[in-house]
PDB file of C-alpha atoms in Angstrom:
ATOM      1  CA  UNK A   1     207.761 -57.820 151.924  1.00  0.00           C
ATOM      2  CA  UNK A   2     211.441 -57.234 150.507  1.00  0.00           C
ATOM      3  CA  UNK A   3     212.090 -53.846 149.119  1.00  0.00           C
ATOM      4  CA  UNK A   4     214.700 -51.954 148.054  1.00  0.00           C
ATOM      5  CA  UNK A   5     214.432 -48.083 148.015  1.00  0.00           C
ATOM      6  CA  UNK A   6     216.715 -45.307 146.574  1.00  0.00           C
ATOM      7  CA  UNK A   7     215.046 -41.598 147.544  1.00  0.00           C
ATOM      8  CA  UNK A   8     217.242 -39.870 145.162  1.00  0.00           C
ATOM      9  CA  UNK A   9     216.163 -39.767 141.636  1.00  0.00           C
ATOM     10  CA  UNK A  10     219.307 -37.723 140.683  1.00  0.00           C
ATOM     11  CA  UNK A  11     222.785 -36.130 142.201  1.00  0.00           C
ATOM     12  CA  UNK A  12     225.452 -34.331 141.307  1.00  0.00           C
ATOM     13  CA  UNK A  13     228.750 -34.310 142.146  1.00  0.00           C
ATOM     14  CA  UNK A  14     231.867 -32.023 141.371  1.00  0.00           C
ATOM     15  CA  UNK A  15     234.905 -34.517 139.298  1.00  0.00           C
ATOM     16  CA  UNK A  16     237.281 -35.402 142.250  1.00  0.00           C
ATOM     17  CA  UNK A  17     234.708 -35.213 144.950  1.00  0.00           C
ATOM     18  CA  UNK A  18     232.979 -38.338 147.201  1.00  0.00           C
ATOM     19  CA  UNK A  19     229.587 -38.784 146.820  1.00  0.00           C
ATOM     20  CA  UNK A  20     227.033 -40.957 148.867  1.00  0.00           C
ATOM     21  CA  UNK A  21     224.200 -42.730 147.191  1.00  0.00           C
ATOM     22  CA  UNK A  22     221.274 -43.915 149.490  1.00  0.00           C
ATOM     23  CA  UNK A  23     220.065 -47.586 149.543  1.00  0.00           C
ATOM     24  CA  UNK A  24     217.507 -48.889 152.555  1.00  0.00           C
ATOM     25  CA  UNK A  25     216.108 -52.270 152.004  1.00  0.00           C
ATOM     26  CA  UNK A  26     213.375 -54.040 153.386  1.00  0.00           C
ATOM     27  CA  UNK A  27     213.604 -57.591 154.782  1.00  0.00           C
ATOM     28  CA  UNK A  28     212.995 -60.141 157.495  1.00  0.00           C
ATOM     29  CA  UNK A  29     214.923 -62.862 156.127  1.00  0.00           C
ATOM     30  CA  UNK A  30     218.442 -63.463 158.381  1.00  0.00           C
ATOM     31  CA  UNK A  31     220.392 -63.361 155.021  1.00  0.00           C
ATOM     32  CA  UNK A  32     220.655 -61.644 152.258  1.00  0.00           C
ATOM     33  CA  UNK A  33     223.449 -60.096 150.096  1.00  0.00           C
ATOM     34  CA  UNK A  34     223.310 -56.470 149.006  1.00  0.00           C
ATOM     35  CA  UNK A  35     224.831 -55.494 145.490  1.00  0.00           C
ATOM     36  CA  UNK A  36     225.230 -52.054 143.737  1.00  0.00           C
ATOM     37  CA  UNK A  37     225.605 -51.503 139.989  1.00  0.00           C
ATOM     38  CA  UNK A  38     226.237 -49.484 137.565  1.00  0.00           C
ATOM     39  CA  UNK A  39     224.241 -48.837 133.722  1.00  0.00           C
ATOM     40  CA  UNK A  40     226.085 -46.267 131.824  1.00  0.00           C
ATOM     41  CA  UNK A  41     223.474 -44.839 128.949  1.00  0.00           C
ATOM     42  CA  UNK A  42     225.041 -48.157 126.398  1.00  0.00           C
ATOM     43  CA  UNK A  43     222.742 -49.917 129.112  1.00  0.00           C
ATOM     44  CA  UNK A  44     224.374 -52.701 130.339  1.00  0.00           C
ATOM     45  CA  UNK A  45     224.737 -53.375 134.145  1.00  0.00           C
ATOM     46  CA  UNK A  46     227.810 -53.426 135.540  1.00  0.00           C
ATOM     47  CA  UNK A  47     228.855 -54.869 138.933  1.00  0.00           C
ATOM     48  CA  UNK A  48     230.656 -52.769 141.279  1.00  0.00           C
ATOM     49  CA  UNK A  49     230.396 -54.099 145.180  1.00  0.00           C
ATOM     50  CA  UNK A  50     229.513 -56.750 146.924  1.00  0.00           C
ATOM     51  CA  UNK A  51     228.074 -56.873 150.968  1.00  0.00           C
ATOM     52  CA  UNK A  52     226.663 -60.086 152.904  1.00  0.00           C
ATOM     53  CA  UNK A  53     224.583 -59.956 155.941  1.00  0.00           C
ATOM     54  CA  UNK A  54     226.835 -61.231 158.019  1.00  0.00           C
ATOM     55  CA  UNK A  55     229.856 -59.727 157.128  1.00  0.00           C
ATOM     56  CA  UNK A  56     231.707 -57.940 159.726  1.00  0.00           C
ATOM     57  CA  UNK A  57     233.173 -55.197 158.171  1.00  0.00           C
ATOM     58  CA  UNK A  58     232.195 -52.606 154.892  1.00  0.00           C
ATOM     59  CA  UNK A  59     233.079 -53.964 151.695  1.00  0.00           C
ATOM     60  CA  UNK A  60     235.215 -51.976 149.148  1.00  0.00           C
ATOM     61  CA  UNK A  61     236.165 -52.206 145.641  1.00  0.00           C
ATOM     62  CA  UNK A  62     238.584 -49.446 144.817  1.00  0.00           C
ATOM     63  CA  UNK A  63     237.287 -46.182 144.800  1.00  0.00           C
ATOM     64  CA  UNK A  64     233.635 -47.920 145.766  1.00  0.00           C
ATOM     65  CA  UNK A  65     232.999 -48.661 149.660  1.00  0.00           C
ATOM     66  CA  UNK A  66     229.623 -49.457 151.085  1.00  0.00           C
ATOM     67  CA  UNK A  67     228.718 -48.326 154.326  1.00  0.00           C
ATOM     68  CA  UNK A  68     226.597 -51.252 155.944  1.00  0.00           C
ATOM     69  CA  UNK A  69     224.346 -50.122 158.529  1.00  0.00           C
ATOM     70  CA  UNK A  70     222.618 -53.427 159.364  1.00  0.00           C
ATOM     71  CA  UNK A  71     220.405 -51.765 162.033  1.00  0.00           C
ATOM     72  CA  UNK A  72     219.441 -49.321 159.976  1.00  0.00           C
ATOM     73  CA  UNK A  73     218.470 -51.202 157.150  1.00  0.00           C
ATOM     74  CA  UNK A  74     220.325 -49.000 155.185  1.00  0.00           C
ATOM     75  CA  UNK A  75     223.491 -49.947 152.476  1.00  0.00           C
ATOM     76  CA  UNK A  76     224.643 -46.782 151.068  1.00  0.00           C
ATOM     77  CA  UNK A  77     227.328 -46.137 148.300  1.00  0.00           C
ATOM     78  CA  UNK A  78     229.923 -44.003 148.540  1.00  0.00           C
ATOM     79  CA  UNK A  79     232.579 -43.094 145.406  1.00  0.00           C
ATOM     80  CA  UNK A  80     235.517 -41.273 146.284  1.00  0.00           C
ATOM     81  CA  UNK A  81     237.652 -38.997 143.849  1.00  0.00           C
ATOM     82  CA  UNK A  82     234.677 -39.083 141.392  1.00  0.00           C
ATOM     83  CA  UNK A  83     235.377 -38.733 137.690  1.00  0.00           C
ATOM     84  CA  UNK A  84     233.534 -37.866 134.549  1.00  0.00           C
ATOM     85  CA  UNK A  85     233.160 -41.714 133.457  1.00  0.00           C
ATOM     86  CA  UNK A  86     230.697 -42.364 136.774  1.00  0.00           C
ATOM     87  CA  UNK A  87     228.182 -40.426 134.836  1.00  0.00           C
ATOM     88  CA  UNK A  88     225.424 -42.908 135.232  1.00  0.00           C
ATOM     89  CA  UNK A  89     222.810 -45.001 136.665  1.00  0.00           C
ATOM     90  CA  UNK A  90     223.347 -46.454 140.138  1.00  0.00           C
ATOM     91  CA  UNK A  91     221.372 -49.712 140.947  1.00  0.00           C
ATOM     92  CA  UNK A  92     221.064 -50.983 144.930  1.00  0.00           C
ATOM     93  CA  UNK A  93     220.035 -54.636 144.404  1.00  0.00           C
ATOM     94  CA  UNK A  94     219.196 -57.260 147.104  1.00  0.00           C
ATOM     95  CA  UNK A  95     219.341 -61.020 147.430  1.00  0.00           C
ATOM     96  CA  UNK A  96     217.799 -63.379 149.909  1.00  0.00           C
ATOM     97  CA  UNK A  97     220.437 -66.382 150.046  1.00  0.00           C
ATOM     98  CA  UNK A  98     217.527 -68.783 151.799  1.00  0.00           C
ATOM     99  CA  UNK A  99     217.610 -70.690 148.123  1.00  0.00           C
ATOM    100  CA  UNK A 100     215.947 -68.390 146.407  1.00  0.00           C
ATOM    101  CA  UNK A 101     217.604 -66.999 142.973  1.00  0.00           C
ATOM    102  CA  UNK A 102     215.406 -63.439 142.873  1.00  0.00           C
ATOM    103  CA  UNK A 103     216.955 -60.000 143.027  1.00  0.00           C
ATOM    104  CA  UNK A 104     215.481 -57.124 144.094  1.00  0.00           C
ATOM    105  CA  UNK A 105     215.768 -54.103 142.389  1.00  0.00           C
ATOM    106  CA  UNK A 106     215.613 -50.228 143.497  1.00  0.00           C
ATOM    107  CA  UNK A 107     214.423 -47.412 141.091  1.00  0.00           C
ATOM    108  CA  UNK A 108     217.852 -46.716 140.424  1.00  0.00           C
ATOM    109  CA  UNK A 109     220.039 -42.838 141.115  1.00  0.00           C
ATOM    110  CA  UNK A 110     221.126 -40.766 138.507  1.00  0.00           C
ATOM    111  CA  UNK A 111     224.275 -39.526 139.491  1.00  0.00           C
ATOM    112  CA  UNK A 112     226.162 -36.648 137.051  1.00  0.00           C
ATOM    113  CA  UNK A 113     229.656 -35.614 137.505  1.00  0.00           C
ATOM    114  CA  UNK A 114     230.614 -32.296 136.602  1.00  0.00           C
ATOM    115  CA  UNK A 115     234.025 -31.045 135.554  1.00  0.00           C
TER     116      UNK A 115
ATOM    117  CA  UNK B   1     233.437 -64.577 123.351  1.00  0.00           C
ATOM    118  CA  UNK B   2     233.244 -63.686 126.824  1.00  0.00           C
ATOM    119  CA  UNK B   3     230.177 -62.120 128.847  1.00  0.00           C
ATOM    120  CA  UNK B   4     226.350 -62.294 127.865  1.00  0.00           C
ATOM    121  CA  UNK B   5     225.371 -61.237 124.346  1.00  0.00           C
ATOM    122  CA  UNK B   6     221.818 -59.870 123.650  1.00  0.00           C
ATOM    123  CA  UNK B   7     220.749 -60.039 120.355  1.00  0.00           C
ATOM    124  CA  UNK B   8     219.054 -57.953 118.381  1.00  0.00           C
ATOM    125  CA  UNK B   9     219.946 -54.684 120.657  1.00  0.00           C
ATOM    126  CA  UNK B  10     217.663 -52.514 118.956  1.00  0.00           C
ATOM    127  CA  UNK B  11     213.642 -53.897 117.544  1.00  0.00           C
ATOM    128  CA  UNK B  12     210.938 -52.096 116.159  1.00  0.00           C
ATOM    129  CA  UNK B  13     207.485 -54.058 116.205  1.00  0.00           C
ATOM    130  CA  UNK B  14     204.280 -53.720 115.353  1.00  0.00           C
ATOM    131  CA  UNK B  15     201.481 -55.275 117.857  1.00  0.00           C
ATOM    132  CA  UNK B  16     200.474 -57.899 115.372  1.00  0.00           C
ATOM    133  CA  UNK B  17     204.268 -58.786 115.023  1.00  0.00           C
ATOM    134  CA  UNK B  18     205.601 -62.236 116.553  1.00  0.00           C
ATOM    135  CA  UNK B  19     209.837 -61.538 117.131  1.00  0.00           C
ATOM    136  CA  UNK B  20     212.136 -63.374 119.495  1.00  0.00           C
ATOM    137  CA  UNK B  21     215.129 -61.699 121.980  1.00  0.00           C
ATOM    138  CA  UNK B  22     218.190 -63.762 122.509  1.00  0.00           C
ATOM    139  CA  UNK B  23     220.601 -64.352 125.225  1.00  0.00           C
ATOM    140  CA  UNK B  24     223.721 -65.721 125.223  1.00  0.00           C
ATOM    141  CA  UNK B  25     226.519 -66.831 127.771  1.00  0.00           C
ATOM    142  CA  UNK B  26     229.383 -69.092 127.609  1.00  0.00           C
ATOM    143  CA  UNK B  27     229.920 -68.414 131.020  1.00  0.00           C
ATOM    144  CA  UNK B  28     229.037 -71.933 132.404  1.00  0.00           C
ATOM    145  CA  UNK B  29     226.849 -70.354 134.388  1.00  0.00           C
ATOM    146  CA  UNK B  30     223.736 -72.008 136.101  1.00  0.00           C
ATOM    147  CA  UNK B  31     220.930 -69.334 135.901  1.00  0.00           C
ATOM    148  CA  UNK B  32     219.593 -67.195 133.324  1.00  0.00           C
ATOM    149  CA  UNK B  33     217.075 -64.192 134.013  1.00  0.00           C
ATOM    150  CA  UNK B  34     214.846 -62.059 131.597  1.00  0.00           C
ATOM    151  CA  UNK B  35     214.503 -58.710 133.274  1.00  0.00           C
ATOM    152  CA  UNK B  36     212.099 -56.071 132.028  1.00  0.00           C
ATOM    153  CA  UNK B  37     213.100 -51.748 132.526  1.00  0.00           C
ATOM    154  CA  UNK B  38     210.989 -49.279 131.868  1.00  0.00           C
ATOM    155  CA  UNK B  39     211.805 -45.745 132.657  1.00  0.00           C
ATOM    156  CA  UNK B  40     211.562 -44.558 136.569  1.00  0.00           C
ATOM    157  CA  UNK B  41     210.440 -48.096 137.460  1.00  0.00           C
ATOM    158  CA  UNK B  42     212.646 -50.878 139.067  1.00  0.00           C
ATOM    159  CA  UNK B  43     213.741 -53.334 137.448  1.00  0.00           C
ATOM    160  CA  UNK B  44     210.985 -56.151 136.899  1.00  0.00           C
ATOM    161  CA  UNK B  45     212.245 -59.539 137.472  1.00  0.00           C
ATOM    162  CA  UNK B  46     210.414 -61.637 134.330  1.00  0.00           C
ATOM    163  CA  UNK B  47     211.568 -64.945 134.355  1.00  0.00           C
ATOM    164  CA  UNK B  48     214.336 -66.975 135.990  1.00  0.00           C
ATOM    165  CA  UNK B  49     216.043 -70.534 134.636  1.00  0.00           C
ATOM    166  CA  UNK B  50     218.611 -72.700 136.778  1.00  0.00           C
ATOM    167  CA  UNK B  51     219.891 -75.880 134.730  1.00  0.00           C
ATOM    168  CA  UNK B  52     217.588 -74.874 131.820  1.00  0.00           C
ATOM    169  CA  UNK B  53     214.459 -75.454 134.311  1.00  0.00           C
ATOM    170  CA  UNK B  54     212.133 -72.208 134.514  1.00  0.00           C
ATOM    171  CA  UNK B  55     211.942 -71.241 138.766  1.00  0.00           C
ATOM    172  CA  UNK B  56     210.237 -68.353 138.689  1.00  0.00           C
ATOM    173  CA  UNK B  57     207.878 -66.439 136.584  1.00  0.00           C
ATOM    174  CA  UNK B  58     206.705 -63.415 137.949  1.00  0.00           C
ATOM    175  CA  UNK B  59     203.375 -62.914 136.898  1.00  0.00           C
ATOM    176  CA  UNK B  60     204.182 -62.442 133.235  1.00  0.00           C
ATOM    177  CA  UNK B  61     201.477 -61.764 130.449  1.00  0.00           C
ATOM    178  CA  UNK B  62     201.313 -64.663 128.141  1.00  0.00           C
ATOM    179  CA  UNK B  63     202.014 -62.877 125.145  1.00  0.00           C
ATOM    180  CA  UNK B  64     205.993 -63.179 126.622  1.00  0.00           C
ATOM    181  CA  UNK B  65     206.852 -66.716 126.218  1.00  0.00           C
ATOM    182  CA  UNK B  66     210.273 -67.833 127.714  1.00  0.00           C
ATOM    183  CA  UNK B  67     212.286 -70.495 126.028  1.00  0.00           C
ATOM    184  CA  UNK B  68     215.969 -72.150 127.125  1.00  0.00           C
ATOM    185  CA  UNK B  69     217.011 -75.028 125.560  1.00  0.00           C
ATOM    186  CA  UNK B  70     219.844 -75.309 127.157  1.00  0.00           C
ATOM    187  CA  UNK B  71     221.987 -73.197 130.027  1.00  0.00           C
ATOM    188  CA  UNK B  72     224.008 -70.861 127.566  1.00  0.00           C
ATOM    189  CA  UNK B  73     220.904 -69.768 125.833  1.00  0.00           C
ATOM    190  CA  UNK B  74     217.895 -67.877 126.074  1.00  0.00           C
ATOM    191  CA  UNK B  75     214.769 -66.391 124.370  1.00  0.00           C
ATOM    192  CA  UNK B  76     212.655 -64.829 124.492  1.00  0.00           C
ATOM    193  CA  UNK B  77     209.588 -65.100 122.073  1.00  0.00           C
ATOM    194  CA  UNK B  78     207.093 -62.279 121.598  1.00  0.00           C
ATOM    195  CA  UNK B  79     203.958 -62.084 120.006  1.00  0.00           C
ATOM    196  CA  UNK B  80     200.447 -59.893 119.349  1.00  0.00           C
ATOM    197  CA  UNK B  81     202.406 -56.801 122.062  1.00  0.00           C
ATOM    198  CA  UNK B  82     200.918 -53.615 123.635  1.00  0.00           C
ATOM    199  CA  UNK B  83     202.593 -50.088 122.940  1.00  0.00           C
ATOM    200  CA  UNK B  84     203.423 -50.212 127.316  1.00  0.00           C
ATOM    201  CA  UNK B  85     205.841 -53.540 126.525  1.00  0.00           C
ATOM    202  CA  UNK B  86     208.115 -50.894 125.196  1.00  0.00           C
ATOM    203  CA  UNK B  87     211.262 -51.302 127.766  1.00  0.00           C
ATOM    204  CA  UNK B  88     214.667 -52.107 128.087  1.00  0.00           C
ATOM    205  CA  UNK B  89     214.757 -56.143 127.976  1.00  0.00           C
ATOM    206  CA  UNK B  90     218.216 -57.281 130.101  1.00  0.00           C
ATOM    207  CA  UNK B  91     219.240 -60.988 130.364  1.00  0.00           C
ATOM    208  CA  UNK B  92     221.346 -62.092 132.709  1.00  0.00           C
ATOM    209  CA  UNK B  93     223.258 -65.006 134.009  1.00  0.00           C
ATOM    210  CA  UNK B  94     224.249 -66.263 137.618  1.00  0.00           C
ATOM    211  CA  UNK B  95     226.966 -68.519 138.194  1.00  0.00           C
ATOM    212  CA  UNK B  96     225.380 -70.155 141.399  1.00  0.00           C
ATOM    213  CA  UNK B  97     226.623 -68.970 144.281  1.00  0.00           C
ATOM    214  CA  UNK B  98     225.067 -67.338 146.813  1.00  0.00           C
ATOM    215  CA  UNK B  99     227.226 -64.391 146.996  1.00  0.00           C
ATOM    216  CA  UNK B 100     227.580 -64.049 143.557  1.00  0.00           C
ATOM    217  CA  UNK B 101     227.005 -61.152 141.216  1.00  0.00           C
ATOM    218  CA  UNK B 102     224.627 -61.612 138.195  1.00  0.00           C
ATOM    219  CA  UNK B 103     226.647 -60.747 134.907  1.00  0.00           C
ATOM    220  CA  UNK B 104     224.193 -58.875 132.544  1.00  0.00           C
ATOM    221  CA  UNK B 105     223.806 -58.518 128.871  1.00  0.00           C
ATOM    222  CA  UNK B 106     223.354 -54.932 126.951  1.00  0.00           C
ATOM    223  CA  UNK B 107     219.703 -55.590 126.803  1.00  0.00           C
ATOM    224  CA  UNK B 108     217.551 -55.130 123.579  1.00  0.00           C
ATOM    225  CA  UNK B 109     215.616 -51.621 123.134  1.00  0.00           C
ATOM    226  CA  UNK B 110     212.295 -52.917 122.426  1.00  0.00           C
ATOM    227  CA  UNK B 111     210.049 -50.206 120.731  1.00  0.00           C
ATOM    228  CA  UNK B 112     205.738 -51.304 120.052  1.00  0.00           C
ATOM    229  CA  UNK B 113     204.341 -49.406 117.520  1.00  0.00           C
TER     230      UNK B 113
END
């Protein structure tokens, strides 16, 4: 069965500091793309990096990066130089690319970043 | 108007009430997705259009009835709810690719008295 699990309800981080949020999925399909995103307390969801199965190398959006352990099953977040705005909800998502248009959500990280 | 809309962001209903949630994108995406959040649960995928023809439906109670006349707009209609419907209702759209993000909407605070 495909799941997506994030063990940490909540973190906290000093402003300026990196921080790692923990994502391990769950799948036997061959392909599947692995998204993170962000819902600041206005509740929208918004998009913040990217990884495909079969790409070779860590994606990274700025100060986002996603360290892609494939035989680990694990696609963790990391945020460099944090800042008070990344107060918020952290979603790991997954999508099987075999056709099917489902995501797969975890319970989501609470991450606060304290001045 | 860019992005997905949600409208109204905020309802209040009773369990004999019948309301309706709407989604909007002028996107030209493909795909359209009701998701459900409640607190310290994942989200719950609900339903899931792709050229306005319903592809997945994940179990839903009937008292959620999705509608999409066509691919920039979605609804959905709800009618005679329970006080554990109360959740965070997010729409969102897909352009089509496979390694494409989903572009969500602000979601509508739904509160069943």
């Amino acid at each position: 069965a495909q799941k997506i699990t994030q063990t940490q309800p909540g973190m906290f981080v000093q402003e300026k500091e990196a921080v790692t949020l923990d994502c391990t999925y769950d799948t036997s399909d061959p392909s599947y793309g692995l998204f993170w995103y962000k819902q600041p307390s206005s509740g929208e969801m918004i998009f913040l990096i990217y990884q495909g199965s079969y790409d070779q190398q860590n994606a990274t959006e700025g100060r986002y990066s996603l360290n892609f352990q494939k035989a680990r099953k694990s696609a963790n977040l990391v945020i460099s130089a944090s800042q008070l705005g990344d107060s918020a909800m952290y979603f790991c998502a997954m999508r099987l690319t075999s056709g099917t248009y489902k995501y797969i959500f975890g319970t989501g990280t609470r991450l606060k970043v304290l001045a | 108007e860019t992005g997905v809309t949600q409208t109204p962001r905020h309802l209040v209903m009773g369990m004999t009430n019948k309301k309706s949630l709407k989604c909007e994108q002028h996107l030209g995406h493909n795909a359209m997705y009701w998701y459900k959040q409640s607190a310290k649960k994942p989200l719950e995928l609900m339903f899931v259009y792709n050229f306005k023809e319903q592809t997945e439906n994940n179990s839903v109670p009937s008292r959620f009835s999705p509608e999409c006349p066509n691919s920039s707009h979605l609804f959905l209609h709800l009618h005679t709810l329970q006080p554990e419907d109360s959740a965070l209702y997010l729409c969102a759209s897909l352009p089509g690719g496979s390694t494409d993000t989903q572009y969500f909407g602000p979601g509508t605070r739904l509160t069943v008295l």
